[in-house]
Amino acid sequence: MTDYLILGADVLGNGPTDLVLRDGVIASLGADTAAPRDGVELVTIDATGLVALPGLVDLHTHVREPGREDAETVLTGSQAAARGGFTCVHAMANTEPVADTAGVVEQVWRLGREGGYCDVQPVGAVTVGLQGTQLAELGAMADSAAGVKVFSDDGKCVSDAVVMRRALEYVKAFDGVIAQHAQEPRLTEGAQMNEGPLSGELGLTGWPAVAEEAIIARDVLLAEHVGSRLHVCHLSTRGSVEIIRWAKSRGIDVTAEVTPHHLLLNDDLVRSYDPIYKVNPPLRSADDVEAVREGLADGTIDIVATDHAPHPMEDKECEWSAAAFGMLGLETALSVVQQTMVDTGRLTWEQVARAMSSKPAEIGRVANQGRPIAVGEPANIVLVDPSATRTIDPRDTASLSRNNPYAGLTLPGEVVATFLRGRATVRDRALVTPLVEGQVTA
Ligand code: DOR
Ligand code: ZN
Ligand code: ZN
């Protein structure tokens, strides 16, 4: 057991404070000294210049276990998460087999707890096998040890309006939420990149903004009609932001996320034909990037979620049309948000804590994550050095995959330490081996 005395951390960017982490909770806050306890190591950390945030919570991570453990396991995904400052991630359901039963979600949940780097909260599939036709056993997954609250067919859209309606109705009983991957399938058949002048120029089939916006418009109306909760995954266009803004002004219970890559990168990168930039939804225009930044700044977009999508080399290093969709995100998310939103004056650190910790925990109904930094709260904390810069090297990762779209870019900010219930998972930028291997902590 170790107690931590963290000196002079800039909590939420509101000024330096000392923190004591003890017995899994924040034991004291404010100028304080921790009296050493018999048999307990006391580690002092000089956190001058470091920002302390609540442990980050990702509502949208792909780990590839079960099924594609060559690309990512629950353990390696958890380690990448810890290195990115996360203490909780939601693991999407598009595994092999699909996480559409209590058995699979319990397995993923347990692997996360046994790894001990990060709480892994499984997302359940909405439909059996992500096939879009028959509702999965949503209630059984909710009642399982994993306590699933978020359901998504992510990777695929629940495109049938009746199935979507039934799913929204069903989850009301246990306060669940449907997280929609908004992609009208007929409008995106064979789509390879954002539809616009550039897709014509490059000769790649376009993914029109309307394919996303039409589903979001339909779904906010369905959510209103049945009085249920809707979450929109990885919103990426100006029109999508406008629809969410309108829905919220009407009082519809909808939340939305944006990914770091849609905050930073635009479709001009596709000129390289490098599949590292191939992602779904696609990188959009510079104007869309501006719109999602504005939407996040004004609260229309509630959260940042990574859509961390590991793929093995052979699925990405091939010709564009054959490559898999997706990019890594856990280890770079906070840096991208700092660059695009904090260093530009659009968000304070306190607002970052809301968008990347408390709000995603609230949407996912994870009671013990995303809590305030206050005495008695679980000691889930990340210490960030905002003055550091680093040049991104895809090999410097805990992930089993290397599909990092930021390779070679210099990004601000570095996670110095992450604490999960008072135990360091990362210190001085390196992973820390759990004290008790395979310990089930909660
Ligand atoms: O780019 C993506 N990758 N978008 C998705 O919706 C799925 C994800 C994946 O699983 O690789
Ligand atoms: Zn998706
Ligand atoms: Zn996804």
XYZ file of C-alpha atoms and ligand atoms in Angstrom:
455
model
C 0.000 0.000 0.000
C 1.204 3.509 -0.821
C -0.034 6.921 0.244
C 0.619 9.837 -2.080
C 1.235 13.428 -1.087
C 0.885 15.542 -4.219
C 2.290 19.018 -3.707
C 1.147 22.117 -5.526
C -1.004 20.568 -8.250
C -3.066 23.063 -10.228
C -6.485 21.498 -9.638
C -8.700 22.074 -12.696
C -6.502 25.034 -13.550
C -7.860 26.928 -10.560
C -4.598 27.253 -8.633
C -2.115 25.118 -6.693
C -3.321 22.765 -3.978
C -1.863 19.794 -2.101
C -3.661 16.474 -2.243
C -3.335 13.344 -0.155
C -4.404 10.060 -1.741
C -4.969 7.364 0.848
C -7.023 4.169 1.026
C -8.334 4.749 -2.461
C -9.828 8.147 -1.782
C -8.798 11.784 -1.702
C -8.043 12.036 2.018
C -7.267 15.721 2.128
C -7.141 18.734 -0.109
C -5.496 22.074 0.522
C -2.186 22.886 2.150
C -1.554 19.760 4.166
C 1.050 17.239 5.071
C 0.351 13.561 5.248
C 1.596 11.985 8.447
C 3.347 8.736 7.524
C 1.450 5.649 8.606
C 3.015 2.522 10.028
C 3.725 0.007 7.309
C 2.574 2.337 4.550
C 4.953 3.885 2.089
C 4.479 7.646 1.656
C 5.447 8.981 -1.748
C 5.694 12.723 -2.270
C 5.190 14.097 -5.761
C 6.189 17.631 -6.633
C 3.353 18.652 -8.943
C 4.430 22.247 -9.481
C 3.232 23.283 -12.929
C 1.077 20.184 -13.351
C -2.674 20.359 -13.858
C -4.742 17.838 -11.867
C -7.921 16.588 -13.511
C -10.328 13.854 -12.503
C -9.390 10.566 -14.192
C -10.632 10.733 -17.768
C -13.589 8.631 -18.861
C -13.907 7.496 -22.480
C -17.375 6.662 -23.695
C -16.092 5.165 -26.952
C -13.115 2.796 -27.077
C -12.603 -0.257 -29.251
C -10.678 -3.065 -27.619
C -10.572 -6.097 -29.861
C -11.039 -8.793 -27.251
C -12.638 -11.214 -27.755
C -11.631 -12.103 -31.284
C -8.865 -9.830 -32.545
C -6.372 -9.958 -29.731
C -3.620 -9.314 -32.265
C -4.916 -5.730 -32.613
C -5.741 -4.967 -28.953
C -6.630 -6.835 -25.790
C -8.607 -5.524 -22.860
C -5.305 -5.297 -20.994
C -3.335 -3.412 -23.658
C -6.280 -1.112 -24.323
C -6.467 -0.415 -20.583
C -2.765 0.343 -20.490
C -3.036 2.715 -23.444
C -5.959 4.331 -21.647
C -3.973 4.786 -18.428
C -1.126 6.363 -20.391
C -3.649 8.771 -21.870
C -4.938 9.755 -18.404
C -8.078 7.601 -18.460
C -9.385 5.698 -15.454
C -12.450 4.327 -17.221
C -13.230 3.358 -20.790
C -16.369 2.037 -22.411
C -15.527 -0.911 -24.640
C -17.557 -0.987 -27.845
C -19.510 -4.095 -28.729
C -18.157 -4.846 -32.222
C -15.920 -7.678 -31.064
C -15.893 -11.272 -32.382
C -18.156 -12.609 -31.017
C -20.189 -9.458 -30.688
C -20.872 -8.294 -27.124
C -24.575 -8.998 -27.400
C -25.001 -11.336 -24.418
C -24.453 -11.144 -20.671
C -21.647 -13.712 -21.039
C -19.499 -11.609 -23.364
C -19.982 -8.313 -21.508
C -19.135 -9.984 -18.195
C -15.969 -11.408 -19.700
C -14.823 -7.992 -20.941
C -15.729 -6.358 -17.629
C -13.817 -8.965 -15.652
C -10.710 -8.770 -17.853
C -10.641 -5.017 -17.238
C -10.897 -5.397 -13.482
C -8.243 -8.125 -13.441
C -5.853 -5.966 -15.467
C -6.250 -3.193 -12.938
C -5.165 -0.318 -15.197
C -8.533 1.142 -15.931
C -12.181 0.321 -15.335
C -13.530 -1.224 -18.517
C -17.236 -0.708 -18.840
C -18.625 -2.851 -21.661
C -21.076 -1.421 -24.155
C -23.737 -3.910 -25.174
C -24.856 -4.394 -28.756
C -28.309 -3.066 -29.604
C -29.060 -5.866 -32.043
C -28.017 -9.502 -32.244
C -24.696 -9.746 -34.074
C -24.940 -6.033 -34.995
C -27.271 -7.203 -37.739
C -29.778 -4.422 -37.155
C -32.863 -6.610 -37.074
C -33.440 -8.339 -33.740
C -32.926 -6.624 -30.390
C -30.162 -8.192 -28.285
C -30.742 -9.217 -24.669
C -30.475 -5.667 -23.402
C -32.060 -6.431 -20.040
C -29.803 -9.412 -19.363
C -26.717 -7.313 -20.116
C -28.014 -4.543 -17.855
C -28.626 -7.063 -15.054
C -25.228 -8.746 -15.452
C -22.193 -8.079 -13.247
C -21.066 -5.626 -15.934
C -24.169 -3.498 -15.286
C -24.376 -2.332 -18.907
C -26.051 1.046 -19.395
C -24.781 2.013 -22.839
C -25.903 0.102 -25.906
C -24.534 0.602 -29.392
C -24.106 -1.190 -32.700
C -21.162 1.129 -33.331
C -19.382 0.425 -36.567
C -22.873 -0.021 -37.918
C -25.919 2.190 -37.707
C -29.208 1.025 -36.246
C -30.817 2.125 -39.482
C -34.262 0.527 -39.158
C -36.476 3.156 -37.533
C -38.686 0.587 -35.817
C -35.733 -1.285 -34.314
C -34.301 2.035 -33.113
C -37.633 3.005 -31.613
C -37.947 -0.305 -29.775
C -34.399 -0.048 -28.451
C -35.005 3.477 -27.145
C -38.196 2.286 -25.458
C -36.620 -0.830 -23.973
C -33.675 0.863 -22.232
C -35.900 3.327 -20.397
C -36.697 0.581 -17.886
C -33.133 0.530 -16.567
C -32.007 4.086 -17.358
C -29.935 2.954 -20.329
C -28.929 4.941 -23.358
C -28.626 4.119 -27.039
C -25.403 5.406 -28.598
C -25.977 5.705 -32.309
C -23.356 5.463 -35.056
C -25.270 7.760 -37.395
C -24.742 6.540 -40.936
C -27.564 6.044 -43.397
C -26.383 2.853 -45.096
C -27.842 3.384 -48.565
C -26.298 6.865 -48.814
C -22.877 5.536 -47.883
C -22.559 2.350 -49.909
C -18.903 1.948 -50.807
C -18.072 5.313 -49.245
C -14.374 5.974 -48.769
C -14.035 9.617 -47.711
C -15.995 12.811 -47.083
C -18.164 13.714 -50.073
C -17.114 17.051 -51.531
C -15.021 18.538 -54.310
C -12.018 16.578 -53.064
C -13.684 13.150 -53.293
C -14.440 13.923 -56.926
C -10.899 15.061 -57.547
C -9.369 12.010 -55.873
C -11.825 9.575 -57.426
C -12.955 8.120 -54.101
C -16.612 7.394 -53.350
C -18.046 10.102 -51.117
C -19.650 9.804 -47.652
C -22.103 12.727 -47.684
C -22.768 14.798 -44.577
C -26.486 14.193 -45.088
C -26.016 10.473 -44.388
C -25.030 11.402 -40.835
C -27.405 14.304 -40.406
C -30.505 12.461 -41.645
C -30.075 9.727 -39.020
C -29.396 12.222 -36.228
C -32.491 14.217 -37.175
C -34.607 11.073 -37.220
C -33.222 9.786 -33.946
C -33.661 12.980 -31.928
C -37.300 12.967 -33.046
C -37.658 9.307 -32.088
C -36.061 9.977 -28.696
C -38.513 12.825 -28.159
C -41.441 10.700 -29.264
C -40.725 7.851 -26.858
C -39.236 10.037 -24.092
C -35.925 8.231 -24.021
C -32.264 9.090 -23.853
C -30.145 9.219 -27.022
C -26.403 9.630 -27.396
C -24.895 10.481 -30.772
C -21.441 9.043 -31.441
C -18.619 10.922 -33.196
C -20.594 13.768 -34.699
C -18.557 15.257 -37.510
C -20.425 17.862 -39.598
C -21.679 21.432 -39.209
C -25.209 20.260 -39.953
C -25.033 17.636 -37.192
C -24.044 20.322 -34.692
C -26.984 22.442 -35.814
C -29.445 19.555 -35.420
C -28.191 18.776 -31.904
C -28.405 22.471 -31.009
C -31.993 22.537 -32.230
C -32.884 19.291 -30.407
C -31.491 20.579 -27.133
C -33.348 23.859 -27.497
C -36.512 21.752 -27.778
C -35.657 19.932 -24.561
C -34.891 16.581 -26.188
C -32.741 14.334 -23.981
C -29.807 13.984 -26.355
C -26.059 14.105 -25.815
C -23.306 14.127 -28.415
C -19.638 13.378 -28.704
C -16.824 14.508 -30.970
C -13.549 12.671 -31.452
C -10.118 14.266 -31.106
C -9.397 13.492 -34.758
C -12.474 15.352 -35.945
C -11.345 18.330 -33.828
C -7.894 18.470 -35.394
C -7.703 16.797 -38.797
C -9.524 17.557 -42.039
C -10.120 15.793 -45.330
C -7.288 17.557 -47.094
C -5.028 14.894 -45.548
C -6.677 12.298 -47.771
C -4.746 13.798 -50.715
C -1.864 11.640 -49.500
C -3.955 8.487 -50.099
C -2.449 7.289 -46.816
C -5.032 4.986 -45.176
C -3.848 6.149 -41.767
C -6.442 8.906 -42.403
C -9.233 6.501 -43.283
C -11.874 6.594 -40.583
C -15.627 6.354 -40.170
C -17.169 8.912 -40.067
C -14.576 10.367 -42.415
C -12.387 13.375 -41.787
C -14.516 16.312 -42.917
C -13.906 19.781 -44.338
C -12.056 22.553 -42.514
C -15.424 24.284 -42.052
C -16.841 21.194 -40.326
C -13.782 21.101 -38.052
C -14.468 24.713 -37.093
C -18.132 23.845 -36.441
C -17.373 20.931 -34.107
C -14.915 23.096 -32.188
C -17.608 25.759 -31.801
C -20.131 23.097 -30.796
C -17.848 21.701 -28.118
C -17.018 25.185 -26.849
C -20.668 26.227 -26.493
C -21.787 22.928 -24.954
C -23.871 21.713 -27.901
C -21.426 18.820 -28.066
C -21.229 17.386 -24.562
C -18.115 15.294 -24.591
C -14.937 14.239 -26.325
C -14.733 10.476 -26.921
C -11.775 8.841 -28.614
C -13.209 6.174 -30.943
C -9.816 4.509 -30.341
C -9.860 1.931 -33.143
C -6.783 -0.288 -33.242
C -6.049 -2.180 -36.447
C -3.130 -4.442 -37.316
C -0.561 -3.133 -39.773
C -1.742 -5.344 -42.643
C -5.244 -3.862 -42.439
C -3.957 -0.278 -42.682
C -0.836 -0.456 -44.816
C -2.522 -1.327 -48.061
C -4.341 0.571 -50.799
C -6.913 3.081 -49.590
C -10.065 1.245 -50.640
C -8.960 -2.025 -49.015
C -7.876 -0.484 -45.699
C -9.838 -0.685 -42.453
C -11.582 2.363 -41.000
C -10.215 3.716 -37.749
C -7.379 5.344 -35.841
C -5.833 5.145 -32.393
C -6.770 7.840 -29.919
C -6.417 7.041 -26.232
C -2.830 8.156 -25.753
C -3.171 11.411 -27.681
C -6.714 12.570 -26.869
C -5.851 15.003 -24.101
C -3.026 16.547 -26.116
C -5.282 17.073 -29.118
C -7.925 18.655 -26.912
C -5.310 20.883 -25.311
C -4.045 22.006 -28.713
C -7.433 22.610 -30.330
C -9.515 23.797 -27.374
C -7.408 24.880 -24.388
C -4.445 26.562 -26.017
C -6.888 28.379 -28.327
C -8.829 29.740 -25.329
C -12.037 27.895 -26.214
C -12.176 25.674 -23.123
C -10.816 25.976 -19.594
C -9.309 22.932 -17.883
C -12.426 22.787 -15.763
C -14.492 22.491 -18.936
C -12.119 19.825 -20.235
C -12.737 17.890 -17.007
C -16.437 18.087 -17.721
C -16.138 17.017 -21.376
C -13.681 14.198 -20.750
C -14.587 12.955 -17.265
C -17.722 13.984 -15.402
C -20.091 14.208 -18.364
C -19.108 10.927 -20.047
C -19.401 9.206 -16.650
C -22.847 10.717 -16.246
C -23.987 9.633 -19.714
C -22.660 6.108 -19.070
C -24.110 6.114 -15.526
C -20.766 5.146 -14.010
C -21.272 6.223 -10.419
C -17.696 6.141 -9.132
C -15.925 7.794 -12.027
C -15.909 11.384 -13.191
C -16.349 12.540 -9.606
C -15.242 15.962 -8.374
C -11.778 16.389 -6.912
C -12.953 16.649 -3.318
C -12.251 15.039 0.051
C -13.748 11.572 0.355
C -14.116 11.065 -3.390
C -12.431 8.135 -5.168
C -8.817 9.022 -5.893
C -9.088 8.889 -9.670
C -6.722 11.617 -10.763
C -4.560 12.502 -13.729
C -1.593 14.876 -13.530
C -0.803 16.606 -16.801
C 2.144 18.764 -17.746
C 0.603 21.308 -20.114
C 3.945 22.980 -20.837
C 5.526 19.802 -22.199
C 5.515 19.063 -25.899
C 6.165 15.756 -27.587
C 6.650 14.588 -31.125
C 4.370 11.637 -31.662
C 6.136 8.355 -32.334
C 3.700 5.519 -33.118
C 6.084 3.004 -31.548
C 5.829 4.754 -28.195
C 2.549 3.149 -27.196
C 0.981 0.529 -24.971
C -1.412 -0.395 -27.763
C -0.733 -3.466 -29.871
C -1.518 -1.401 -32.968
C 0.342 1.455 -34.625
C -2.341 3.263 -36.642
C -1.600 6.660 -35.155
C -2.653 9.560 -37.397
C -0.564 12.076 -35.444
C 2.802 10.424 -36.166
C 5.469 13.077 -36.503
C 3.272 15.896 -35.212
C 4.396 17.827 -32.164
C 1.539 18.065 -29.682
C 1.332 19.917 -26.373
C 0.787 18.314 -22.984
C 1.928 15.102 -21.407
C 0.317 12.772 -18.876
C 2.806 12.498 -16.022
C 0.766 10.309 -13.663
C -2.594 8.568 -13.515
C -4.170 7.233 -10.326
C -6.987 4.695 -10.200
C -8.556 4.545 -6.727
C -5.367 5.918 -5.213
C -3.040 3.500 -6.969
C -0.660 4.799 -9.626
C -1.234 3.173 -13.014
C 1.205 5.566 -14.684
C 4.088 7.484 -13.092
C 6.649 9.671 -14.786
C 5.052 8.679 -18.089
C 5.591 4.947 -17.565
C 3.109 2.221 -16.768
C 3.190 0.937 -13.212
C 2.687 -2.768 -12.619
C -0.316 -3.378 -10.375
C 0.794 -4.257 -6.843
C -1.323 -7.353 -6.792
C -1.457 -9.123 -10.133
C -4.934 -10.105 -11.125
C -6.501 -8.341 -8.184
C -10.213 -7.780 -8.679
C -10.776 -4.347 -7.216
C -14.453 -3.706 -7.668
O -13.416 4.247 -37.940
C -14.101 3.471 -37.310
N -13.569 2.356 -36.758
N -15.399 3.714 -37.168
C -16.236 2.821 -36.622
O -17.385 3.105 -36.538
C -15.741 1.504 -36.189
C -14.318 1.568 -35.863
C -13.693 0.210 -35.710
O -14.251 -0.656 -35.044
O -12.581 0.009 -36.242
Zn -18.784 4.575 -35.075
Zn -16.348 3.440 -32.865
